[in-house]
Coordinates of N, CA and C in Angstrom, one line a residue:
M15 N -3.9 -43.4 31.0 CA -5.1 -42.9 30.3 C -5.0 -41.4 30.2
N16 N -4.5 -40.7 31.2 CA -4.4 -39.3 31.2 C -3.5 -38.8 30.1
Y17 N -2.4 -39.5 29.9 CA -1.4 -39.1 28.8 C -2.1 -39.1 27.4
I18 N -3.1 -40.0 27.2 CA -3.7 -40.1 25.9 C -4.5 -38.8 25.7
R19 N -5.2 -38.3 26.7 CA -5.9 -37.0 26.6 C -4.9 -35.9 26.3
H20 N -3.8 -35.8 27.0 CA -2.8 -34.8 26.7 C -2.2 -34.9 25.3
L21 N -2.0 -36.1 24.9 CA -1.5 -36.4 23.5 C -2.5 -35.9 22.5
A22 N -3.8 -36.2 22.7 CA -4.8 -35.8 21.8 C -4.9 -34.3 21.8
I23 N -4.8 -33.6 22.9 CA -4.9 -32.1 22.9 C -3.7 -31.5 22.2
F24 N -2.5 -32.2 22.4 CA -1.3 -31.7 21.7 C -1.5 -31.8 20.2
F25 N -1.9 -32.9 19.7 CA -2.1 -33.1 18.2 C -3.2 -32.1 17.7
F26 N -4.3 -32.0 18.4 CA -5.3 -31.1 18.0 C -4.8 -29.6 17.9
T27 N -4.0 -29.2 18.9 CA -3.4 -27.9 18.9 C -2.4 -27.8 17.7
L28 N -1.7 -28.8 17.5 CA -0.7 -28.8 16.3 C -1.5 -28.6 15.0
I29 N -2.6 -29.3 14.9 CA -3.4 -29.1 13.6 C -3.9 -27.7 13.5
I30 N -4.4 -27.2 14.6 CA -5.0 -25.8 14.5 C -3.9 -24.8 14.2
V31 N -2.7 -24.9 14.8 CA -1.6 -24.0 14.5 C -1.2 -24.2 13.1
T32 N -1.1 -25.4 12.6 CA -0.7 -25.6 11.2 C -1.7 -25.0 10.2
C33 N -3.0 -25.1 10.5 CA -4.0 -24.5 9.6 C -3.9 -23.0 9.7
C34 N -3.6 -22.4 10.8 CA -3.5 -21.0 10.9 C -2.3 -20.5 10.2
K35 N -1.2 -21.2 10.3 CA 0.1 -20.8 9.7 C 0.0 -20.9 8.2
S36 N -0.9 -21.7 7.6 CA -1.1 -21.8 6.2 C -1.6 -20.6 5.6
Q37 N -2.1 -19.6 6.4 CA -2.6 -18.4 5.8 C -1.4 -17.4 5.5
T38 N -0.2 -17.7 5.8 CA 0.9 -16.8 5.5 C 2.0 -17.7 4.8
T39 N 2.8 -17.0 4.0 CA 3.9 -17.7 3.4 C 5.1 -17.6 4.3
S40 N 6.2 -18.2 3.9 CA 7.4 -18.2 4.7 C 8.0 -16.8 4.8
H41 N 7.6 -15.9 4.0 CA 8.2 -14.5 4.0 C 7.3 -13.6 4.8
G42 N 6.2 -14.1 5.4 CA 5.3 -13.3 6.2 C 4.2 -12.6 5.3
N43 N 4.2 -12.8 4.0 CA 3.1 -12.3 3.2 C 1.9 -13.1 3.3
V44 N 0.7 -12.5 3.2 CA -0.5 -13.1 3.3 C -0.8 -13.9 2.1
V45 N -1.4 -15.1 2.2 CA -1.9 -15.8 1.0 C -3.3 -15.4 0.9
P46 N -3.7 -14.7 -0.3 CA -5.1 -14.2 -0.4 C -6.0 -15.3 -0.7
P47 N -7.3 -15.1 -0.4 CA -8.4 -16.1 -0.8 C -8.3 -16.3 -2.3
A48 N -8.8 -17.5 -2.7 CA -8.8 -17.9 -4.1 C -9.5 -16.9 -5.0
K49 N -10.6 -16.3 -4.6 CA -11.3 -15.3 -5.4 C -10.5 -14.1 -5.7
V50 N -9.8 -13.7 -4.6 CA -8.9 -12.5 -4.8 C -7.7 -12.8 -5.7
Q51 N -7.1 -13.9 -5.5 CA -5.9 -14.3 -6.3 C -6.3 -14.4 -7.7
S52 N -7.5 -15.0 -8.0 CA -8.0 -15.2 -9.4 C -8.3 -13.9 -10.0
K53 N -8.9 -13.0 -9.3 CA -9.2 -11.7 -9.9 C -7.9 -10.9 -10.2
F54 N -6.9 -10.9 -9.3 CA -5.7 -10.3 -9.5 C -4.9 -10.9 -10.7
D55 N -4.9 -12.2 -10.8 CA -4.2 -12.9 -11.9 C -4.8 -12.5 -13.2
S56 N -6.1 -12.3 -13.2 CA -6.8 -12.0 -14.5 C -6.5 -10.6 -14.9
L57 N -6.3 -9.7 -13.9 CA -6.1 -8.2 -14.2 C -4.6 -8.0 -14.5
Y58 N -3.7 -8.6 -13.8 CA -2.3 -8.4 -14.0 C -1.5 -9.7 -14.1
P59 N -1.6 -10.4 -15.2 CA -1.0 -11.7 -15.3 C 0.6 -11.6 -15.4
H60 N 1.1 -10.4 -15.7 CA 2.6 -10.3 -15.8 C 3.2 -9.5 -14.6
A61 N 2.5 -9.5 -13.5 CA 3.0 -8.8 -12.3 C 4.2 -9.5 -11.7
F62 N 5.0 -8.7 -11.1 CA 6.2 -9.3 -10.4 C 6.5 -8.5 -9.1
N63 N 7.4 -9.0 -8.3 CA 7.7 -8.3 -7.0 C 6.4 -8.1 -6.2
M64 N 5.6 -9.1 -6.1 CA 4.3 -9.0 -5.4 C 4.5 -9.2 -3.9
A65 N 3.7 -8.4 -3.1 CA 3.7 -8.5 -1.7 C 2.3 -8.3 -1.2
W66 N 1.7 -9.4 -0.7 CA 0.3 -9.4 -0.1 C 0.4 -9.1 1.4
V67 N -0.5 -8.3 1.9 CA -0.6 -8.0 3.3 C -2.1 -7.8 3.7
L68 N -2.4 -8.0 4.9 CA -3.7 -7.7 5.4 C -3.8 -6.3 5.8
R69 N -4.8 -5.6 5.4 CA -5.0 -4.2 5.8 C -5.2 -4.1 7.3
Q70 N -4.5 -3.3 8.0 CA -4.5 -3.3 9.5 C -5.9 -2.9 10.0
K71 N -6.5 -1.9 9.4 CA -7.8 -1.5 9.9 C -9.0 -2.4 9.5
N72 N -8.8 -3.3 8.5 CA -9.8 -4.1 8.1 C -9.2 -5.5 7.7
E73 N -9.3 -6.4 8.6 CA -8.7 -7.7 8.3 C -9.3 -8.5 7.2
N74 N -10.4 -8.0 6.6 CA -11.0 -8.7 5.5 C -10.5 -8.1 4.2
A75 N -9.7 -7.1 4.2 CA -9.1 -6.5 3.0 C -7.7 -7.0 2.8
Q76 N -7.5 -7.4 1.5 CA -6.2 -7.9 1.1 C -5.5 -6.8 0.3
V77 N -4.3 -6.4 0.6 CA -3.6 -5.4 -0.1 C -2.4 -6.0 -0.8
I78 N -2.2 -5.6 -2.1 CA -1.0 -6.1 -2.8 C -0.3 -5.0 -3.4
S79 N 1.0 -4.9 -3.2 CA 1.9 -4.0 -3.9 C 2.7 -4.8 -4.9
F80 N 2.8 -4.3 -6.1 CA 3.5 -5.1 -7.1 C 4.0 -4.1 -8.2
D81 N 4.9 -4.7 -9.0 CA 5.5 -4.0 -10.2 C 4.9 -4.8 -11.4
C82 N 4.8 -4.0 -12.5 CA 4.4 -4.6 -13.8 C 5.0 -3.9 -14.9
N83 N 5.1 -4.5 -16.0 CA 5.6 -3.8 -17.2 C 4.4 -3.1 -17.9
C84 N 3.9 -2.1 -17.2 CA 2.7 -1.5 -17.7 C 2.8 0.0 -17.5
Q85 N 2.1 0.8 -18.3 CA 2.2 2.3 -18.1 C 1.4 2.7 -16.9
E86 N 0.4 1.9 -16.5 CA -0.4 2.3 -15.4 C 0.4 2.3 -14.1
G87 N 0.4 3.4 -13.4 CA 1.1 3.5 -12.1 C 2.6 3.6 -12.3
L88 N 3.0 4.0 -13.5 CA 4.5 4.0 -13.8 C 5.2 2.7 -13.5
G89 N 4.4 1.6 -13.6 CA 4.9 0.3 -13.4 C 4.9 -0.2 -12.0
H90 N 4.3 0.6 -11.0 CA 4.1 0.1 -9.6 C 2.7 0.5 -9.2
L91 N 2.0 -0.5 -8.6 CA 0.6 -0.3 -8.1 C 0.5 -0.9 -6.8
T92 N -0.5 -0.4 -6.0 CA -1.0 -1.0 -4.8 C -2.5 -1.0 -4.9
I93 N -3.0 -2.2 -4.8 CA -4.5 -2.4 -4.9 C -5.0 -3.1 -3.6
T94 N -6.2 -2.7 -3.2 CA -6.8 -3.3 -2.0 C -8.1 -4.0 -2.6
F95 N -8.2 -5.3 -2.2 CA -9.3 -6.1 -2.6 C -10.1 -6.5 -1.4
D96 N -11.5 -6.6 -1.5 CA -12.2 -7.2 -0.5 C -12.1 -8.8 -0.7
T97 N -12.7 -9.5 0.2 CA -12.5 -11.0 0.2 C -13.2 -11.6 -1.0
N98 N -14.1 -10.9 -1.7 CA -14.7 -11.4 -2.9 C -14.0 -11.1 -4.2
G99 N -12.9 -10.4 -4.1 CA -12.1 -10.1 -5.2 C -12.5 -8.7 -5.9
N100 N -13.3 -8.0 -5.2 CA -13.7 -6.6 -5.7 C -12.6 -5.6 -5.3
I101 N -12.3 -4.7 -6.2 CA -11.3 -3.7 -5.9 C -11.9 -2.6 -5.0
M102 N -11.3 -2.4 -3.9 CA -11.8 -1.3 -2.9 C -11.0 0.0 -3.2
S103 N -9.7 -0.1 -3.5 CA -8.9 1.1 -3.8 C -7.7 0.7 -4.6
K104 N -7.3 1.7 -5.4 CA -6.1 1.5 -6.2 C -5.2 2.7 -6.1
E105 N -3.9 2.5 -5.8 CA -3.0 3.6 -5.7 C -2.0 3.4 -6.9
T106 N -1.9 4.4 -7.7 CA -1.0 4.4 -8.8 C 0.0 5.6 -8.7
R107 N 1.2 5.3 -9.1 CA 2.2 6.4 -9.1 C 2.0 7.2 -10.4
I108 N 2.2 8.5 -10.2 CA 2.0 9.4 -11.3 C 3.2 10.4 -11.4
N109 N 3.3 11.1 -12.5 CA 4.4 12.1 -12.6 C 3.9 13.5 -12.1
K110 N 4.8 14.3 -11.8 CA 4.5 15.7 -11.2 C 3.5 16.4 -12.1
Q111 N 3.7 16.3 -13.4 CA 2.8 17.1 -14.4 C 1.4 16.5 -14.4
D112 N 1.1 15.4 -13.8 CA -0.2 14.8 -13.7 C -1.0 15.2 -12.5
L113 N -0.3 16.0 -11.6 CA -1.0 16.5 -10.4 C -1.9 17.7 -10.8
P114 N -3.0 17.9 -10.1 CA -3.8 19.1 -10.4 C -3.0 20.3 -10.2
K115 N -3.3 21.4 -11.0 CA -2.6 22.6 -10.9 C -2.6 23.2 -9.5
N116 N -3.8 23.1 -8.9 CA -3.9 23.7 -7.5 C -2.9 23.0 -6.5
A117 N -2.7 21.8 -6.7 CA -1.7 21.1 -5.8 C -0.3 21.5 -6.1
T118 N 0.1 21.6 -7.4 CA 1.5 22.1 -7.7 C 1.7 23.5 -7.3
D119 N 0.6 24.3 -7.4 CA 0.7 25.7 -7.0 C 0.9 25.8 -5.5
Y120 N 0.2 25.0 -4.7 CA 0.3 25.0 -3.3 C 1.7 24.6 -2.9
I121 N 2.2 23.6 -3.5 CA 3.6 23.1 -3.2 C 4.6 24.2 -3.5
T122 N 4.5 24.8 -4.7 CA 5.4 25.9 -5.1 C 5.4 27.0 -4.1
N123 N 4.2 27.4 -3.6 CA 4.1 28.6 -2.7 C 4.5 28.2 -1.3
N124 N 4.3 27.0 -0.8 CA 4.5 26.7 0.6 C 5.8 25.8 0.8
Y125 N 6.4 25.3 -0.2 CA 7.6 24.5 -0.1 C 8.5 24.9 -1.2
P126 N 9.2 26.0 -1.1 CA 10.0 26.5 -2.2 C 11.3 25.6 -2.4
N127 N 12.3 26.2 -2.9 CA 13.4 25.5 -3.5 C 14.1 24.4 -2.7
E128 N 14.0 24.4 -1.3 CA 14.7 23.5 -0.5 C 14.0 22.1 -0.4
F129 N 13.1 21.8 -1.3 CA 12.4 20.6 -1.3 C 12.4 20.0 -2.7
E130 N 12.4 18.6 -2.8 CA 12.3 18.0 -4.1 C 11.2 16.9 -4.0
Y131 N 10.6 16.6 -5.1 CA 9.5 15.6 -5.1 C 10.1 14.2 -5.0
G132 N 9.3 13.4 -4.2 CA 9.6 12.0 -4.1 C 8.5 11.3 -4.8
N133 N 7.9 10.3 -4.2 CA 6.8 9.5 -4.8 C 5.5 10.4 -4.9
I134 N 4.8 10.3 -6.0 CA 3.5 11.0 -6.2 C 2.5 9.9 -6.5
T135 N 1.5 9.9 -5.7 CA 0.5 8.8 -5.8 C -0.9 9.3 -6.0
K136 N -1.6 8.7 -7.0 CA -3.0 9.0 -7.2 C -3.8 7.8 -6.5
I137 N -4.7 8.2 -5.6 CA -5.5 7.2 -4.9 C -6.9 7.2 -5.3
N138 N -7.4 6.1 -5.8 CA -8.8 6.0 -6.3 C -9.5 5.0 -5.4
N139 N -10.4 5.4 -4.6 CA -11.1 4.5 -3.7 C -12.6 4.8 -3.7
E140 N -13.3 4.2 -2.8 CA -14.7 4.4 -2.7 C -15.1 5.8 -2.4
G141 N -14.2 6.6 -1.8 CA -14.5 8.0 -1.4 C -14.1 8.9 -2.5
G142 N -13.6 8.4 -3.6 CA -13.2 9.3 -4.8 C -11.7 9.3 -5.0
I143 N -11.3 10.3 -5.6 CA -9.8 10.4 -6.0 C -9.2 11.4 -5.0
S144 N -7.9 11.1 -4.6 CA -7.1 12.0 -3.9 C -5.7 11.8 -4.3
Y145 N -4.8 12.6 -3.8 CA -3.4 12.5 -4.2 C -2.5 12.6 -2.9
R146 N -1.4 11.9 -3.0 CA -0.4 11.9 -2.0 C 1.0 12.3 -2.6
V147 N 1.6 13.3 -2.0 CA 2.9 13.8 -2.6 C 3.9 13.7 -1.4
D148 N 5.0 13.0 -1.7 CA 6.1 12.9 -0.8 C 7.2 14.0 -1.2
L149 N 7.5 14.9 -0.3 CA 8.5 15.9 -0.5 C 9.7 15.6 0.4
K150 N 10.9 15.7 -0.2 CA 12.1 15.5 0.6 C 12.7 16.9 0.8
Q151 N 13.1 17.1 2.0 CA 13.8 18.4 2.3 C 15.2 18.3 2.0
V152 N 15.7 19.2 1.2 CA 17.1 19.2 0.8 C 17.9 20.1 1.9
V153 N 18.9 19.5 2.5 CA 19.6 20.1 3.6 C 20.7 21.0 2.9
P154 N 21.4 21.9 3.7 CA 22.4 22.8 3.1 C 23.5 22.1 2.3
D155 N 23.8 20.8 2.6 CA 24.9 20.2 1.8 C 24.3 19.7 0.4
G156 N 23.0 19.9 0.2 CA 22.4 19.5 -1.1 C 21.9 18.0 -1.1
N157 N 21.9 17.4 0.1 CA 21.5 16.0 0.2 C 20.0 15.9 0.6
A158 N 19.2 15.3 -0.3 CA 17.8 15.2 0.0 C 17.5 14.0 0.9
T159 N 18.4 13.1 1.1 CA 18.1 11.9 1.9 C 18.3 12.1 3.4
S160 N 18.9 13.2 3.8 CA 19.1 13.4 5.2 C 18.2 14.4 5.8
G161 N 17.3 15.0 5.0 CA 16.3 15.9 5.6 C 15.0 15.2 5.9
Y162 N 14.0 16.0 6.3 CA 12.7 15.5 6.6 C 12.0 15.1 5.3
V163 N 11.0 14.3 5.5 CA 10.1 13.9 4.4 C 8.7 14.5 4.8
Y164 N 8.1 15.2 3.9 CA 6.7 15.7 4.2 C 5.8 15.0 3.3
I165 N 4.7 14.5 3.8 CA 3.7 13.8 3.1 C 2.5 14.7 3.0
L166 N 2.2 15.2 1.8 CA 1.1 16.1 1.6 C -0.1 15.3 1.0
K167 N -1.3 15.6 1.4 CA -2.5 15.0 0.8 C -3.3 16.1 0.2
F168 N -3.9 15.8 -1.0 CA -4.8 16.7 -1.7 C -6.0 16.0 -2.2
K169 N -7.1 16.8 -2.3 CA -8.3 16.3 -2.9 C -8.2 16.2 -4.4
A170 N -9.2 15.6 -5.1 CA -9.1 15.5 -6.5 C -8.9 16.8 -7.2
S171 N -9.5 17.9 -6.6 CA -9.4 19.2 -7.2 C -8.0 19.8 -7.0
G172 N -7.2 19.2 -6.2 CA -5.9 19.8 -5.9 C -5.9 20.6 -4.6
E173 N -7.1 20.7 -3.9 CA -7.2 21.4 -2.7 C -6.4 20.6 -1.6
F174 N -5.6 21.4 -0.8 CA -4.8 20.8 0.2 C -5.6 20.2 1.3
I175 N -5.3 19.0 1.8 CA -6.0 18.3 2.9 C -5.1 18.3 4.2
S176 N -3.9 17.8 4.1 CA -3.1 17.6 5.3 C -1.6 17.4 5.0
V177 N -0.8 17.5 6.0 CA 0.6 17.3 5.9 C 1.1 16.5 7.1
D178 N 2.0 15.6 6.8 CA 2.6 14.8 7.9 C 4.1 14.9 7.7
K179 N 4.8 15.3 8.8 CA 6.3 15.5 8.7 C 6.9 14.3 9.4
R180 N 7.9 13.7 8.7 CA 8.6 12.5 9.2 C 10.1 12.7 9.2

């Protein structure tokens, strides 16, 4: 009789684990709620190389990075949705010439010739617009991949906010 209770607990646990596992794909990507998936599909029906993840600071936010054959974001975007399918933030890649002049002036004055631009991102979220610029340090042999990466953040006006050295 005792083994039946253990067997029942085992199957109940198996069902719970299976249900929890169904929230992720075999690649570890999050499967978004139906409302989020539907909204995304309607906005970007030709998206590819999609990767859904849960935002670490807010488990109710679904983040997707993807590529598309579109001019927006130079073909690569990252969008954060709430669980109802509303866009919380959108990160789009931009060209250097699309940065505010104050930002490019700051970079020119503070990071002269030994740096080259990496990814430049425009971030549009509930707090407004900001920019992120990745600079790669070029080392004496001319190789930008072996130097430090500096991540600079700017306000919408181009005013410097912060730097992170990696």
